[in-house]
Coordinates of C-alpha atoms in Angstrom, one line a residue:
Chain C
M1 CA 189.6 45.9 149.8
S2 CA 188.5 45.7 146.8
V3 CA 185.8 48.9 146.3
I4 CA 185.3 47.2 142.1
E5 CA 184.6 43.3 142.0
T6 CA 183.2 41.6 138.5
K7 CA 182.3 38.3 138.5
S8 CA 181.8 37.3 134.4
L9 CA 180.4 40.6 134.1
N10 CA 179.4 39.5 130.8
K11 CA 176.6 41.7 128.1
V12 CA 175.3 41.6 124.2
F13 CA 173.8 44.4 122.2
P14 CA 170.6 43.3 120.0
G15 CA 172.1 41.6 116.8
D16 CA 174.2 39.4 119.0
V17 CA 177.6 41.8 118.9
R18 CA 179.9 40.5 122.2
A19 CA 180.7 44.2 124.1
V20 CA 181.8 42.7 127.4
D21 CA 182.4 38.8 127.3
G22 CA 182.7 37.4 130.7
I23 CA 185.7 40.0 132.1
D24 CA 186.5 39.8 135.7
F25 CA 188.6 41.9 137.6
Q26 CA 189.0 43.7 141.2
V27 CA 189.9 47.5 141.4
N28 CA 191.6 47.9 145.1
A29 CA 190.7 51.6 147.9
G30 CA 193.0 53.9 146.3
E31 CA 194.4 52.2 143.1
I32 CA 194.3 54.0 139.8
F33 CA 193.1 51.0 137.5
A34 CA 193.3 51.2 133.6
F35 CA 191.4 49.1 130.7
L36 CA 193.2 49.7 128.1
G37 CA 192.7 48.9 124.0
P38 CA 192.0 50.5 121.3
N39 CA 188.2 51.8 120.6
G40 CA 185.4 49.1 120.3
A41 CA 187.1 46.7 122.9
G42 CA 184.1 47.3 125.9
K43 CA 185.6 49.5 128.0
T44 CA 182.8 52.9 127.6
T45 CA 180.0 49.3 128.1
T46 CA 181.8 48.3 130.8
I47 CA 182.0 51.4 132.7
K48 CA 177.9 52.5 131.7
M49 CA 176.9 48.9 133.5
L50 CA 179.7 49.6 136.9
N51 CA 177.4 53.0 136.8
T52 CA 174.3 51.4 136.3
L53 CA 173.9 53.3 133.4
I54 CA 173.1 50.4 131.3
P55 CA 171.9 47.0 133.0
P56 CA 174.7 43.3 132.4
T57 CA 172.6 40.5 129.4
S58 CA 174.6 38.3 132.3
G59 CA 177.1 37.9 135.2
S60 CA 177.9 40.2 138.6
A61 CA 178.7 43.9 139.7
T62 CA 179.4 44.9 142.6
V63 CA 180.9 48.9 143.5
A64 CA 181.7 50.2 146.5
G65 CA 180.4 47.1 148.1
F66 CA 176.5 47.9 145.9
D67 CA 175.7 44.6 143.4
V68 CA 175.1 47.4 140.7
V69 CA 171.7 45.7 139.4
K70 CA 170.5 44.6 142.7
N71 CA 171.2 47.7 144.3
P72 CA 171.8 50.8 142.2
A73 CA 170.9 53.7 144.5
E74 CA 173.6 52.7 146.9
V75 CA 176.1 52.7 144.0
R76 CA 174.8 55.9 142.9
K77 CA 175.7 57.6 145.8
R78 CA 179.5 56.4 146.1
I79 CA 181.6 56.9 142.7
G80 CA 181.5 59.8 140.9
Y81 CA 181.1 59.6 136.1
A82 CA 183.5 61.4 133.7
A83 CA 182.0 60.9 130.2
Q84 CA 184.8 60.6 127.3
D85 CA 181.8 64.0 126.2
V86 CA 182.4 66.3 128.8
G87 CA 178.7 66.9 130.5
V88 CA 178.2 69.8 131.8
D89 CA 175.8 72.8 131.1
E90 CA 177.4 75.9 128.9
Q91 CA 174.7 78.4 130.1
A92 CA 175.5 78.0 133.3
T93 CA 179.1 78.8 135.9
G94 CA 181.2 76.4 136.8
R95 CA 180.3 77.3 140.9
E96 CA 175.9 76.4 139.4
N97 CA 177.3 73.6 137.5
L98 CA 179.3 71.6 140.2
T99 CA 176.1 73.6 143.5
L100 CA 173.5 71.3 141.4
Y101 CA 175.9 68.1 141.6
G102 CA 176.1 69.3 145.0
H103 CA 172.1 69.3 145.6
F104 CA 171.6 66.1 143.1
Y105 CA 174.1 64.3 145.7
R106 CA 171.5 65.4 148.8
L107 CA 174.7 68.2 150.1
D108 CA 172.8 70.5 152.1
G109 CA 173.8 74.1 150.7
K110 CA 176.4 74.9 153.4
T111 CA 178.5 72.4 152.4
I112 CA 177.8 72.7 149.3
K113 CA 179.3 76.4 149.4
Q114 CA 181.9 74.8 151.0
R115 CA 183.3 72.2 149.2
V116 CA 183.2 74.2 146.3
K117 CA 185.8 76.2 147.4
E118 CA 188.2 72.7 148.0
I119 CA 187.1 71.7 145.1
F120 CA 187.7 74.4 142.8
D121 CA 191.3 74.4 144.2
L122 CA 191.4 70.8 143.7
V123 CA 191.1 71.5 140.4
G124 CA 192.9 74.4 140.0
L125 CA 190.2 76.6 138.8
T126 CA 190.0 79.0 141.7
G127 CA 189.1 81.8 140.3
Y128 CA 186.7 80.5 137.6
E129 CA 183.7 79.1 139.7
D130 CA 181.3 82.3 138.7
K131 CA 182.5 82.7 134.4
M132 CA 180.1 80.8 132.7
V133 CA 182.2 77.4 131.4
S134 CA 182.0 78.5 127.4
T135 CA 184.5 81.1 128.1
Y136 CA 186.3 77.6 129.4
S137 CA 188.9 76.2 127.5
G138 CA 188.8 72.6 126.2
G139 CA 191.2 71.6 129.0
M140 CA 188.7 73.5 132.0
R141 CA 185.6 72.1 130.5
K142 CA 187.5 68.9 131.4
R143 CA 188.4 69.7 134.5
L144 CA 185.3 71.2 135.4
D145 CA 183.2 67.9 135.2
L146 CA 185.4 66.2 137.0
A147 CA 185.1 68.1 139.7
M148 CA 181.0 67.6 139.2
G149 CA 182.0 63.9 140.0
L150 CA 184.0 64.4 143.1
I151 CA 181.8 67.0 145.3
H152 CA 179.8 63.8 147.1
Q153 CA 183.7 62.1 148.2
P154 CA 182.8 60.0 146.4
Q155 CA 184.8 55.9 147.1
V156 CA 185.0 55.2 143.5
I157 CA 185.9 57.5 140.0
F158 CA 184.7 56.2 137.2
L159 CA 186.9 57.9 133.6
D160 CA 186.1 57.8 130.0
E161 CA 189.1 59.0 127.8
P162 CA 189.4 61.2 129.8
T163 CA 192.4 62.9 127.6
T164 CA 191.0 61.8 124.0
G165 CA 191.3 65.1 122.4
L166 CA 193.3 67.1 123.9
D167 CA 196.6 68.8 123.6
P168 CA 199.4 67.0 125.0
Q169 CA 200.6 69.9 127.5
T170 CA 196.8 69.9 128.7
R171 CA 196.4 65.8 128.9
A172 CA 199.8 65.9 131.4
H173 CA 198.5 69.1 133.8
L174 CA 195.0 66.8 134.1
W175 CA 197.6 63.8 134.6
D176 CA 198.5 65.3 137.2
H177 CA 195.2 66.5 139.0
I178 CA 193.7 63.3 138.7
N179 CA 197.0 61.5 139.9
N180 CA 196.5 64.2 143.0
L181 CA 193.0 62.6 143.7
A182 CA 194.2 59.8 144.6
K183 CA 195.9 60.1 146.6
T184 CA 194.2 63.6 149.1
M185 CA 190.9 61.2 148.7
G186 CA 192.2 58.2 148.9
V187 CA 189.6 57.5 145.9
A188 CA 189.5 54.3 143.9
I189 CA 190.1 55.7 139.8
F190 CA 188.9 53.2 136.9
L191 CA 189.6 55.1 133.9
T192 CA 189.6 54.3 129.9
T193 CA 192.2 55.2 127.7
H194 CA 193.7 54.1 124.4
Y195 CA 196.9 56.1 124.9
M196 CA 199.2 53.8 126.0
E197 CA 201.2 56.7 127.4
E198 CA 198.3 57.2 129.9
A199 CA 197.6 53.5 131.0
D200 CA 201.3 54.0 132.2
R201 CA 201.4 57.0 133.3
L202 CA 199.0 56.9 135.9
A203 CA 197.2 53.6 136.4
D204 CA 198.4 51.4 139.2
R205 CA 197.4 48.7 137.6
I206 CA 196.6 47.5 133.6
A207 CA 193.8 45.3 132.0
I208 CA 193.8 45.3 128.9
I209 CA 190.9 44.6 126.8
D210 CA 190.4 43.8 123.4
L211 CA 187.1 42.4 121.7
G212 CA 185.2 42.1 125.0
K213 CA 188.0 40.2 127.3
I214 CA 190.6 41.3 129.2
V215 CA 193.4 39.5 127.5
T216 CA 196.0 39.9 130.6
M217 CA 196.1 42.0 133.2
G218 CA 199.0 43.2 135.8
T219 CA 200.8 46.2 136.7
S220 CA 203.1 47.7 134.3
D221 CA 206.3 46.4 135.2
D222 CA 204.9 43.0 134.7
L223 CA 203.5 43.2 131.7
K224 CA 206.5 44.5 130.0
K225 CA 208.1 42.5 131.9
S226 CA 206.5 39.0 130.2
I227 CA 207.6 39.7 127.0
G228 CA 211.1 38.5 128.1
G229 CA 213.6 40.9 127.5
D230 CA 213.8 43.5 123.6
V231 CA 211.2 43.2 120.9
V232 CA 214.2 44.3 117.6
T233 CA 210.4 45.4 114.9
L234 CA 211.3 44.1 111.5
T235 CA 209.7 46.3 108.3
P236 CA 210.6 43.7 105.6
C237 CA 209.0 45.5 103.1
V238 CA 207.9 48.9 101.6
Q239 CA 204.1 47.7 100.2
K240 CA 202.2 46.0 102.1
D241 CA 201.0 43.1 100.1
E242 CA 201.1 39.6 99.7
E243 CA 204.8 39.4 99.5
C244 CA 205.5 41.3 102.2
Q245 CA 203.7 38.6 103.6
E246 CA 206.1 35.8 102.7
F247 CA 208.4 37.5 103.7
I248 CA 207.6 38.9 107.3
R249 CA 206.9 34.6 107.1
R250 CA 210.2 33.8 106.2
T251 CA 211.5 36.4 108.5
E252 CA 210.3 34.6 110.7
S253 CA 210.1 31.1 110.1
V254 CA 215.1 32.3 109.8
L255 CA 214.4 32.8 113.3
S256 CA 212.0 31.7 114.9
G257 CA 214.0 28.5 117.1
K258 CA 216.8 30.5 117.1
P259 CA 218.7 29.8 121.3
F260 CA 218.3 34.1 121.4
V261 CA 215.1 34.4 119.8
T262 CA 211.8 33.3 122.2
G263 CA 209.3 34.5 119.9
T264 CA 207.6 36.5 117.6
K265 CA 205.0 37.9 115.6
P266 CA 204.6 39.4 112.6
A267 CA 201.2 42.7 112.7
D268 CA 200.4 44.8 109.9
G269 CA 203.9 45.2 107.6
E270 CA 206.3 44.5 110.3
L271 CA 207.4 41.6 112.5
A272 CA 208.2 41.5 116.1
V273 CA 210.9 39.4 117.8
Y274 CA 211.3 39.3 121.6
V275 CA 214.7 38.5 122.0
K276 CA 216.7 38.7 125.8
D277 CA 219.5 40.8 124.5
G278 CA 218.9 43.3 122.1
E279 CA 221.8 44.7 121.9
S280 CA 224.4 41.4 121.2
A281 CA 220.2 39.9 119.1
I282 CA 220.7 43.3 116.3
P283 CA 224.3 41.1 114.0
S284 CA 223.0 37.4 115.0
I285 CA 219.3 38.6 113.1
M286 CA 221.1 40.6 110.2
Q287 CA 224.4 38.6 109.7
L288 CA 221.1 35.2 110.0
L289 CA 218.6 37.6 107.0
G290 CA 221.9 38.2 105.5
S291 CA 222.8 34.8 104.7
Q292 CA 219.2 33.2 103.9
G293 CA 219.1 35.8 101.1
I294 CA 216.3 38.4 103.0
E295 CA 216.3 42.9 102.6
V296 CA 215.5 44.4 105.9
R297 CA 214.5 47.1 105.5
T298 CA 214.8 48.2 108.8
I299 CA 215.6 47.4 112.1
S300 CA 215.2 48.5 115.7
M301 CA 215.1 47.7 119.1
A302 CA 212.8 48.7 122.2
R303 CA 211.9 47.8 125.6
P304 CA 208.2 46.9 125.7
S305 CA 206.0 48.9 125.8
L306 CA 202.4 48.2 126.3
D307 CA 201.6 48.4 122.3
D308 CA 204.3 45.0 122.7
V309 CA 201.9 43.4 125.0
F310 CA 199.5 44.0 123.1
L311 CA 200.5 42.3 119.9
K312 CA 201.5 39.6 122.0
Y313 CA 198.6 39.0 123.7
T314 CA 196.1 39.9 120.0
G315 CA 198.2 39.0 117.1
R316 CA 197.4 43.5 116.4
T317 CA 198.4 46.9 118.2
I318 CA 197.0 50.0 119.9
R319 CA 199.2 52.1 117.9
A320 CA 198.2 49.9 113.9
Q321 CA 193.9 50.4 114.6
E322 CA 194.4 53.7 115.6
G323 CA 193.2 55.8 113.2
A324 CA 191.4 52.8 110.8
R325 CA 188.8 52.1 113.1
T326 CA 188.0 55.4 115.3
T327 CA 186.6 57.1 113.1
F328 CA 184.2 54.9 112.4
A329 CA 184.1 53.2 116.1
Q330 CA 182.6 56.6 117.5
L331 CA 180.2 56.9 114.5
R332 CA 179.1 54.7 116.3
R333 CA 179.5 54.8 119.9
K334 CA 177.5 57.6 119.4
A335 CA 175.2 56.2 117.6
S336 CA 174.8 52.8 120.8
R337 CA 174.3 56.1 123.3
R338 CA 171.1 57.4 121.4
Q339 CA 169.4 54.0 120.2
K340 CA 170.3 54.0 124.2
Chain O
M1 CA 159.0 62.5 147.7
M2 CA 160.8 65.9 149.5
N3 CA 164.3 64.6 146.3
A4 CA 161.8 64.0 144.1
L5 CA 160.2 67.9 144.5
A6 CA 163.6 69.2 145.2
D7 CA 165.0 67.5 142.4
T8 CA 162.5 68.6 140.2
W9 CA 162.8 72.4 140.8
H10 CA 166.4 72.7 140.2
I11 CA 166.1 71.6 137.2
V12 CA 164.0 73.6 136.3
V13 CA 166.0 75.9 138.3
R14 CA 168.2 75.2 135.5
G15 CA 165.9 75.5 132.8
L16 CA 164.9 79.0 132.7
R17 CA 169.0 79.9 134.0
S18 CA 169.9 79.3 130.9
R19 CA 166.9 80.6 128.7
I20 CA 166.7 83.3 130.7
R21 CA 170.8 84.2 130.0
M22 CA 170.1 83.9 125.5
P23 CA 167.3 87.1 125.0
V24 CA 168.0 86.8 121.8
F25 CA 165.9 83.2 121.8
I26 CA 162.8 85.2 124.0
F27 CA 163.1 87.9 121.7
M28 CA 162.9 86.4 118.4
S29 CA 159.9 83.6 119.5
L30 CA 157.4 87.0 121.4
F31 CA 158.6 88.6 117.6
Q32 CA 156.3 86.5 115.6
P33 CA 152.9 86.5 118.2
I34 CA 154.3 90.3 118.4
L35 CA 154.0 90.5 114.4
W36 CA 150.8 88.6 114.4
L37 CA 148.9 91.4 116.8
L38 CA 150.2 94.1 114.7
L39 CA 150.1 93.2 111.3
F40 CA 147.9 90.1 110.3
T41 CA 144.9 92.4 112.4
Q42 CA 144.9 94.9 110.2
L43 CA 145.0 93.1 107.8
F44 CA 141.5 91.3 109.0
E45 CA 140.2 94.5 110.7
K46 CA 138.7 95.4 107.5
S47 CA 136.9 92.5 105.9
F48 CA 136.2 90.5 109.4
G49 CA 136.3 94.0 112.2
S50 CA 132.0 94.0 112.3
M51 CA 131.1 90.4 112.1
P52 CA 128.8 88.7 114.4
G53 CA 131.1 86.7 117.5
M54 CA 133.2 89.3 116.7
G55 CA 134.1 91.1 120.0
D56 CA 135.0 94.7 119.3
N57 CA 137.2 94.7 116.6
Y58 CA 139.6 91.7 115.6
L59 CA 142.3 92.3 117.3
Q60 CA 140.1 92.1 121.0
F61 CA 138.8 89.0 118.8
F62 CA 142.1 87.6 117.8
T63 CA 144.0 87.7 120.5
P64 CA 142.7 84.5 122.4
G65 CA 144.6 83.0 119.3
V66 CA 148.1 84.9 119.4
V67 CA 148.1 83.7 123.0
V68 CA 147.3 80.5 122.3
M69 CA 150.4 80.1 119.7
T70 CA 152.8 81.6 121.5
V71 CA 151.7 78.7 124.3
L72 CA 152.0 76.1 121.0
F73 CA 155.0 77.3 119.7
G74 CA 156.5 78.0 122.9
S75 CA 156.3 73.9 124.2
A76 CA 156.2 72.5 120.9
F77 CA 159.6 72.3 120.8
A78 CA 160.2 71.8 124.1
G79 CA 162.0 68.0 123.7
F80 CA 165.0 69.7 121.4
G81 CA 166.3 70.7 124.7
L82 CA 166.2 66.9 125.5
L83 CA 167.8 65.8 122.9
M84 CA 170.8 68.4 123.5
M85 CA 171.2 66.7 127.1
M86 CA 171.6 64.1 125.1
D87 CA 173.6 64.5 122.8
M88 CA 176.1 66.4 124.9
G89 CA 176.7 63.1 127.5
I90 CA 174.5 66.1 129.8
L91 CA 171.6 63.1 130.3
S92 CA 174.0 60.8 131.2
K93 CA 175.8 62.0 133.3
M94 CA 173.4 63.2 135.3
L95 CA 171.8 59.7 135.5
A96 CA 175.1 58.2 137.6
T97 CA 174.4 60.6 139.8
P98 CA 170.9 59.7 142.6
V99 CA 168.6 62.5 140.9
T100 CA 165.4 61.4 140.7
R101 CA 164.5 59.6 137.4
V102 CA 161.4 61.0 137.1
S103 CA 163.1 65.3 137.7
I104 CA 164.5 64.8 135.3
I105 CA 161.7 65.6 132.5
M106 CA 159.0 67.2 134.3
G107 CA 161.7 69.4 135.1
Q108 CA 162.4 70.6 131.3
V109 CA 159.4 69.5 130.5
I110 CA 158.4 72.6 133.7
A111 CA 160.8 75.4 132.3
A112 CA 159.2 74.9 128.3
V113 CA 155.8 76.2 130.4
V114 CA 157.0 78.4 132.5
V115 CA 159.0 80.4 130.3
S116 CA 155.9 80.2 127.4
I117 CA 152.5 81.6 130.4
I118 CA 155.8 83.8 131.8
Q119 CA 155.1 84.8 126.9
A120 CA 152.0 84.9 127.3
A121 CA 151.6 86.9 130.1
I122 CA 153.7 89.7 127.5
I123 CA 151.4 89.0 125.3
F124 CA 148.3 90.0 127.3
V125 CA 150.2 93.2 128.0
I126 CA 150.5 94.8 125.0
A127 CA 147.4 93.6 123.3
A128 CA 146.4 96.2 126.6
I129 CA 148.7 98.3 125.6
M130 CA 147.0 98.3 122.1
G131 CA 144.5 98.6 123.4
V132 CA 142.6 95.5 124.2
H133 CA 140.1 95.1 127.4
V134 CA 139.8 91.5 128.6
A135 CA 136.0 90.7 129.7
T136 CA 136.8 89.5 133.1
G137 CA 139.9 91.9 133.4
V138 CA 143.1 90.1 135.8
P139 CA 141.7 88.0 136.9
G140 CA 140.3 86.4 133.9
V141 CA 143.9 86.9 132.2
L142 CA 145.2 84.5 134.8
L143 CA 142.5 82.1 134.6
A144 CA 143.6 82.5 131.0
L145 CA 147.1 81.7 131.3
F146 CA 146.2 78.6 134.0
I147 CA 144.3 77.2 130.9
V148 CA 146.8 77.9 128.4
A149 CA 149.8 76.0 130.9
L150 CA 147.9 73.2 131.0
L151 CA 147.2 73.1 126.8
G152 CA 151.6 74.4 126.6
L153 CA 152.5 71.2 129.3
A154 CA 150.4 69.1 127.4
F155 CA 152.8 69.6 124.2
A156 CA 155.3 70.2 126.1
A157 CA 155.4 66.7 127.3
F158 CA 154.5 65.5 123.8
S159 CA 157.8 66.8 122.4
N160 CA 159.3 65.6 125.4
G161 CA 158.3 62.2 125.0
L162 CA 158.3 62.0 121.1
A163 CA 162.1 62.8 121.2
L164 CA 163.2 60.0 123.3
L165 CA 161.3 57.6 121.1
V166 CA 162.5 59.1 117.8
K167 CA 165.6 60.0 119.2
R168 CA 166.9 63.0 116.8
Q169 CA 166.5 66.9 116.0
E170 CA 165.5 66.5 112.4
T171 CA 162.9 63.9 113.0
V172 CA 161.1 66.1 115.9
M173 CA 161.7 68.8 113.8
A174 CA 159.9 67.8 110.8
T175 CA 156.9 66.7 113.0
T176 CA 156.5 68.8 115.0
N177 CA 156.3 71.3 111.9
L178 CA 153.0 69.3 110.5
F179 CA 151.2 68.6 113.8
T180 CA 151.5 72.4 114.8
M181 CA 150.0 74.3 111.5
P182 CA 146.8 71.7 110.6
L183 CA 146.7 71.9 114.9
M184 CA 146.5 76.2 114.0
F185 CA 144.5 76.3 111.4
L186 CA 142.0 74.0 111.5
S187 CA 140.2 75.9 114.1
S188 CA 138.4 79.0 114.8
T189 CA 141.4 80.4 116.1
M190 CA 141.2 83.0 113.5
M191 CA 137.7 83.4 112.4
P192 CA 134.9 82.3 114.5
G193 CA 133.8 78.4 114.1
G194 CA 130.4 79.6 113.3
A195 CA 132.1 81.8 110.3
L196 CA 133.7 78.5 109.5
P197 CA 132.7 76.0 107.3
G198 CA 130.9 73.0 108.1
W199 CA 133.0 70.9 108.6
L200 CA 135.8 72.6 110.0
N201 CA 134.0 73.4 112.9
T202 CA 133.4 69.7 113.4
V203 CA 136.2 68.8 112.7
R204 CA 137.7 71.4 115.5
H205 CA 136.3 69.4 118.2
F206 CA 138.7 67.5 117.8
N207 CA 141.5 70.0 118.5
P208 CA 143.1 70.4 121.9
V209 CA 144.0 73.8 120.6
D210 CA 140.7 74.9 120.1
Y211 CA 139.7 73.8 122.9
A212 CA 141.9 76.1 124.7
V213 CA 141.6 79.9 122.3
V214 CA 137.4 79.5 123.3
G215 CA 138.9 79.5 126.9
V216 CA 140.4 82.0 126.6
R217 CA 138.7 84.0 123.8
G218 CA 135.0 83.1 126.4
L219 CA 137.6 84.9 128.9
V220 CA 138.2 88.2 127.0
L221 CA 135.3 88.9 125.0
E222 CA 131.8 87.8 126.5
G223 CA 132.6 87.2 130.7
Y224 CA 133.0 83.9 132.4
V225 CA 131.6 80.9 130.6
W226 CA 131.7 78.0 133.0
S227 CA 130.2 76.2 130.7
D228 CA 132.6 76.7 127.8
L229 CA 135.6 77.1 130.5
W230 CA 135.0 73.9 132.2
R231 CA 135.2 72.1 129.1
S232 CA 138.5 74.1 128.0
L233 CA 140.3 72.5 131.8
V234 CA 138.9 69.5 131.8
V235 CA 139.9 68.6 127.8
L236 CA 143.8 70.5 128.7
G237 CA 143.6 69.3 132.2
A238 CA 143.5 64.7 130.9
L239 CA 145.8 65.5 128.0
S240 CA 147.7 67.3 130.6
V241 CA 148.0 63.7 132.0
A242 CA 147.9 61.4 129.6
A243 CA 151.4 63.2 127.9
V244 CA 153.0 63.6 131.2
I245 CA 151.9 59.4 131.3
F246 CA 153.8 58.9 128.2
A247 CA 156.6 61.0 128.4
T248 CA 157.7 59.5 132.0
L249 CA 157.0 55.9 130.1
M250 CA 159.1 56.9 127.4
F251 CA 162.5 58.6 129.4
R252 CA 162.0 55.3 132.1
R253 CA 163.0 53.8 128.5
Q254 CA 165.4 55.8 128.0
A255 CA 166.4 55.4 131.9
E256 CA 165.9 51.9 131.9

C-alpha cells in the first residue's frame, strides 16, 4: 500500500522558477525513501508540498490517503515533520516542547505523558526530559526535533536534510535512530539528502533528483548496477582550463567504442570511463592512451557509487557541486523561506 | 472552536513561559519606566507641579502616562517574537501540525499583552509606594489596566501584522521606532491638553495613545469620568478589532 503518491507534481515560483518539474513517485508503508540531489534540486520544495506548507502549482499528491490540497487537515494529523532547521523552543524543556505538540495533535494529557516517556526512550534522550533545550547539544536537539513529529504515531515522517551540519559521529548515531523508527513504528520515512552515504545507508529506495526532475529511481544496488560494471576515473590534467577540456575530449574519443568500455562521461576536469571489469581494463586503457601520446595524471578504479549514478544521468557530480553552490543556495533558501 | 481556544491557550503559555525565563528582559523593560517615575518627575515637579489640571503633584499626573508608555513599548515590539519563530523554523514546524492557524498569531499577541499588563500593574504598585493616590482606588486601577490592555492588544496585533508584512527584524525595528516616539509626544502624556500648543491639542485627538492616557488619568486624578472613559474604550476597542483583523489576514497570507 502506498502512503505517498504524486502525479506530475509541479511547483513554479514567481519569475518562472521551476523548482519541482513534474514529479511522479510512490512510497510504501514502512519504507524509507530518499530524495538524493544537490542543493537547489527541488527536494525541500517537494517536502513542503507533501506536508501541506505550500500548495503545488499543478499536479496532485496524496499522503496517508488524503489529497494535500483538498484535505490538508487530514494529512497534517497523520504526518511528522523535521526540517533542516531544528524547530525546537530553546527556552523550554524537552518535555514542554513535546507536550505542546501532543496538544497540537489533540492527544489527552494522560496519553501525552505516557508517549513522552516512550519517545524519549526511542530517541535516546531519557534523563533529559526536564532539562532546558538550550543546554542540549546539536545532535540532541535534532533528536528532540524528530521526537516532536512522532508523538501522535504518524503514518509518514518527512525529514529534510536530517543530518546536515552534524559531525560524523552524531550523524551515524542519528541514522541508527531513524532506522530504528522505521522498524519499530512501521512508519514510512521520506527523507531528502545531498549526502550519498546517507541515502546509501538509510534508504530502501532512492530517487535521484536534479533541476526539479527525478532522473532515476530504484534501490541503491539497482542504481549502481545500471552503471554496468566498474568506474575508472582519469584525470588527464592539473588545471581545469581549455587545454584540459581538449585532453578530455581526445581521451574520450580514443576510448569510446573499444570493446571493454561500456560508456564514458566527462565531468569537471575528469573523465569517467564505465568498464565491464576494472582490473583488466586499466592496463588496456594505459596502453591505448600511451600509444596516442596522452599523459594521464591520475587513474583510479572503484565500484560504482551513487555519485557515479548521478553523473551518468546528469553529466555532473553532486560532489563537485557542493562547496561552490552550497552557500548561495542556502542563502536563497533562507530568503525564500521568509517570503513564503 | 474548542480546539482553537485550547491551541491559543497553549501558545500563550509557551510565550509567557519563555519570557519569565528571561528575567533580565522583564527587568530591562521595567527599568526605563521606573526611571521616568523617579527622575523625570523630579525634573518637572518644580516648574509644572502647581499647574491647573495636575492633581496633587506632577508625579500623580505623570503616573498614567508612564503606565501607558510601558504598555505601548512592551506591545509595539511584539512582532519580533513571530519573526524569531519564523527564522528558527519553529513556525513552519507548527504549521505542519493540525494546530488552528489563527491560534498561533492570537497566542503570540495575547502573551505580549499579558506581559505588558503585568508590567503596568507593577508600575501602579511602585507609584503607590511613592505616594501616588488613585482617586478610584483598586477598582479604578483594574479598569485602567483594562483600558491599557486594549491599547496593548491593538499595538501587539499591529506589530505582528507588520512583522508578517515586511519579514525583516531591522525594518520592524525602524518602523516601530518611527511611530512610537511621536505617538508619545503628540499626546497629553506629559502635559495636560490645555497646556499644549493649539495644533498639538488638535492632533492628539487622532492619537490612540492619547485616548488611553486620558482614560487612565481620569481614573487616577478625578474619578469615573464616564464621557472620557467611554470614548477611550470605544476608540481603543475599535482599533484593537481592526489590528487583530489586520494581523490575522497577514498571517493567513503567510500560512496560505
